[in-house]
XYZ file of C-alpha atoms in Angstrom:
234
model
C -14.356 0.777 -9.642
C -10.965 -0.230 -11.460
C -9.318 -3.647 -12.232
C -5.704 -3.471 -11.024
C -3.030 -5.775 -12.498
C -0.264 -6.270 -10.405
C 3.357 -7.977 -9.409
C 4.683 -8.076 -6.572
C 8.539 -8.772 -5.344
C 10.876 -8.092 -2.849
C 14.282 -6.737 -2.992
C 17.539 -6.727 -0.260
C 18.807 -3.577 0.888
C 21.914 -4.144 -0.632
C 20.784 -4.067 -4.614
C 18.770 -1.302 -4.031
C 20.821 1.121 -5.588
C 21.293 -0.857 -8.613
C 17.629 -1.470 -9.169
C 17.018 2.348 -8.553
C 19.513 2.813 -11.429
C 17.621 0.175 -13.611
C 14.139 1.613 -13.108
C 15.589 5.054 -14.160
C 17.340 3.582 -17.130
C 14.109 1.466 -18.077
C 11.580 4.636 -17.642
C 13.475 7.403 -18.771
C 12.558 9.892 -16.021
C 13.590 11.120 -12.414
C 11.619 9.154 -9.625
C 9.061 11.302 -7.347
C 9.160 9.945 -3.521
C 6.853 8.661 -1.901
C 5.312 9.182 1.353
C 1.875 7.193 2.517
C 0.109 6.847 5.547
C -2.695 3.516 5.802
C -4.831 2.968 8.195
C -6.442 -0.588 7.958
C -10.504 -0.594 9.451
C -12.278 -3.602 10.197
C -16.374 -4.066 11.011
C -17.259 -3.426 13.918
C -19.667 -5.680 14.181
C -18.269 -8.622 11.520
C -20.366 -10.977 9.963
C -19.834 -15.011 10.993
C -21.880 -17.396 9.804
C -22.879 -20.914 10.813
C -20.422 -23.627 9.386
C -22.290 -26.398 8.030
C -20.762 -30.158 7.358
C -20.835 -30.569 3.696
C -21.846 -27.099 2.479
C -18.206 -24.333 1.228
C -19.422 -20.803 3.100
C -16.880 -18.080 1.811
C -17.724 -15.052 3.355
C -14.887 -12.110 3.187
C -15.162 -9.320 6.062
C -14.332 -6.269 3.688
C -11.912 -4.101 5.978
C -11.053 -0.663 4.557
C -7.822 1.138 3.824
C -7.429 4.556 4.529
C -4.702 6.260 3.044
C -3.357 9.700 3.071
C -0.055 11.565 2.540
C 2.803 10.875 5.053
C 3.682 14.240 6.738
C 7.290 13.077 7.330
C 8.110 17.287 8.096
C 11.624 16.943 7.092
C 13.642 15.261 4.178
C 13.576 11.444 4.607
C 16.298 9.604 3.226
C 15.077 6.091 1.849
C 17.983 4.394 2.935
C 17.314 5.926 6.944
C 15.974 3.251 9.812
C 16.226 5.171 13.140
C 14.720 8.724 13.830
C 11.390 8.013 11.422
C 8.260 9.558 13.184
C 4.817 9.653 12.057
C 1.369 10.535 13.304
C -0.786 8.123 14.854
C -4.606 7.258 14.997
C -3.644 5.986 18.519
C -2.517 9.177 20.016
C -5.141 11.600 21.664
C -4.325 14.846 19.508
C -6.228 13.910 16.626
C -6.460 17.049 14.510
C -4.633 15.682 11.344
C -7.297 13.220 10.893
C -9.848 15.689 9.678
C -6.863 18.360 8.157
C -5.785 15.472 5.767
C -7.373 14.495 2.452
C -8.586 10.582 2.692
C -8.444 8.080 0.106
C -10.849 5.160 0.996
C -9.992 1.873 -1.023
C -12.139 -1.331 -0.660
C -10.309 -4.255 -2.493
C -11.990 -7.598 -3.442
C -10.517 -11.108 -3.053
C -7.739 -11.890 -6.017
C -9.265 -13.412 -8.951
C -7.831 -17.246 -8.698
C -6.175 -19.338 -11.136
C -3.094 -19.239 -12.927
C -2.911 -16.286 -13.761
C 0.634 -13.958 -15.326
C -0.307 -10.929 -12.476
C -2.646 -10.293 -9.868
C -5.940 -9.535 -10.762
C -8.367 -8.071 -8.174
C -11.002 -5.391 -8.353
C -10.856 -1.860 -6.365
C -12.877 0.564 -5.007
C -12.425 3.815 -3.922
C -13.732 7.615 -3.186
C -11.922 10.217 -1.768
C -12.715 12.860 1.374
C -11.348 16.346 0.636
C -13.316 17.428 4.141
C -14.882 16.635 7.413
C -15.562 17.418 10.616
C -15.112 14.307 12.166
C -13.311 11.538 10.326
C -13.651 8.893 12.608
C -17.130 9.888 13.689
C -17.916 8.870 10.079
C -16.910 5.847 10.052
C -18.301 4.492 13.270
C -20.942 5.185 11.657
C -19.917 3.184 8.765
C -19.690 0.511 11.247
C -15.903 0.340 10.778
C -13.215 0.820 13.734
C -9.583 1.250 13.316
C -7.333 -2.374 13.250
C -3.861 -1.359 12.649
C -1.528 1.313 10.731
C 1.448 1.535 8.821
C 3.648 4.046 6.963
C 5.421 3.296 3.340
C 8.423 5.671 2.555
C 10.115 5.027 -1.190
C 10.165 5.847 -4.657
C 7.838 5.858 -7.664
C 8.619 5.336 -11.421
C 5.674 5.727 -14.673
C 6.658 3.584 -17.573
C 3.788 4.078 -19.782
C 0.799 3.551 -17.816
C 2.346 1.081 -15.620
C 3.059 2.725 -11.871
C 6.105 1.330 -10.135
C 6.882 1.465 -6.207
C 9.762 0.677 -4.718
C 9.114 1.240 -0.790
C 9.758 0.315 2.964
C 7.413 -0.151 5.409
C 6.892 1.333 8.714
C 5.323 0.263 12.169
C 4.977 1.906 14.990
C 7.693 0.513 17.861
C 5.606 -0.604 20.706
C 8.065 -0.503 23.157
C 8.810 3.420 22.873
C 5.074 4.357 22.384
C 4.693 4.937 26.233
C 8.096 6.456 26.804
C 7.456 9.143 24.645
C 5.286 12.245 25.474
C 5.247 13.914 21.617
C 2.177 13.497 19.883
C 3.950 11.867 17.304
C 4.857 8.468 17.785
C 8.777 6.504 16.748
C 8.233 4.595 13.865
C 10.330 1.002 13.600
C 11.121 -1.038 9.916
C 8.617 -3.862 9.623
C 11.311 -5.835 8.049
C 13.922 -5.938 10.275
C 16.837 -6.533 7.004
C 15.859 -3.613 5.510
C 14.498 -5.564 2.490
C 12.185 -3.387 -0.149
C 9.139 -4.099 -1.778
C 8.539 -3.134 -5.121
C 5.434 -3.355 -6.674
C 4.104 -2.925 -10.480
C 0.107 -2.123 -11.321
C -1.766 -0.944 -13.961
C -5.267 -0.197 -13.545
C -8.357 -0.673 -16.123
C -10.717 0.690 -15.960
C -13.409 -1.858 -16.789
C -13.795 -5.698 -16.265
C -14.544 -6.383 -19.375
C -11.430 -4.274 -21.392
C -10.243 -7.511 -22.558
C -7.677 -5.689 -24.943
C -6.646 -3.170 -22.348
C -6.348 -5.968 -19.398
C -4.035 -7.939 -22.641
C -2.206 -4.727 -23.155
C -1.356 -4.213 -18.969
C -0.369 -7.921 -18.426
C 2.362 -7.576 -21.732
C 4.106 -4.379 -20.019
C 3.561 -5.580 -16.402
C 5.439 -9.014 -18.069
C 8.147 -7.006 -20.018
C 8.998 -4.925 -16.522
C 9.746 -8.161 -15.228
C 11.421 -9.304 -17.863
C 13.777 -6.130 -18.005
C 14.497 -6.044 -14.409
C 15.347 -9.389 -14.085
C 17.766 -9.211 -16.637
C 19.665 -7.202 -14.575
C 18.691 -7.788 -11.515
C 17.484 -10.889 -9.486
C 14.004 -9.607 -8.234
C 11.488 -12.324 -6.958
C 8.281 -11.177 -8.815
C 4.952 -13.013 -8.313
């Protein structure tokens, strides 16, 4: 289990360039791309309880993400919309389920109050191998919800990740036109707009002077890039 600090902020596909340009300034190294495939599970079989007059019941249905490397096959451009393809949980040829190496990440509620970042806990194992991927997890109890894909760039400024990404969904109305295995993928923001995100993780709860240390840089990213740029952080 880690604590992950976080901001979060959103960018038009016009300044893009210009923040790209800033980030590499600010780190002092080349990005690495990106490519990320997440399947979102819910229970099968979710808890609801009985609401009673008077009484607060807050009961969270944990649903799992599932992430693994985006096989895009061929160079992806960040700045491309049409012609983006991807492999699909929905689609009968399955065999890249069990090829691919499976990050599991369970994420609790965000810790509330006024807080400088996002605070929430995560938790997470990894499956280098199986036979049957989604065998296992029906047996979890868990069934697949939805998926997306996230194409973009990443940037390390100390031990602060940054991501600066689009994402992906797949377009519903060419899923039954097309006969390849692999279905057209559509922008979920229809502007183009980016999302760029800033974490650190700790790795205890209680690493009050790390936690201090991840909220000052997480705080001085958004300082720096909204000195020269106008990103909404939050």
């Amino acid at each position: 289990m880690v604590q992950q600090l976080s901001l979060l902020g959103q960018i038009s596909e016009s300044k893009i360039r210009r923040l790209i340009l800033t980030l590499s300034t600010l780190t002092g190294n080349i990005h690495s791309e990106m490519n990320q495939h997440t399947v979102i599970l819910k229970p099968r079989y979710p808890f609801t309880p009985e609401i009673v007059p008077g009484k607060v019941t807050q009961i969270e249905s944990y649903r799992i993400r599932m992430n693994r490397i985006w096989e895009s096959r061929y160079p992806l451009d960040i700045s491309a919309r049409d012609d983006i393809k991807g492999d699909s949980i929905t689609k009968q040829k399955k065999e890249f389920l069990n090829d691919s190496i499976w990050t599991l990440q369970l994420s609790d509620i965000p810790a509330g109050g006024n807080q400088p970042v996002l605070i929430q806990n995560l938790y997470e194992t990894t499956i280098y191998e199986t036979d049957d991927i989604i065998g296992y997890l029906d047996e979890l109890g868990y069934m697949h919800e939805t998926e997306f894909w996230s194409h973009g760039r990443r940037f390390f400024y100390g031990d602060v990740i940054i991501e600066v990404l689009r994402l992906f969904i797949i377009d519903s109305q060419s899923i039954e036109e097309v006969e390849d295995e692999r279905v057209k993928l559509k922008l979920l923001d229809d502007s183009g707009s980016y999302l760029v995100k800033a974490y650190v993780n700790v790795g205890t709860i209680n690493d009050v002077e790390n936690v201090t240390y991840g909220i000052k840089q997480l705080e001085k990213i958004k300082t720096n890039t909204r000195r020269s740029h106008r990103v909404a952080c939050s």
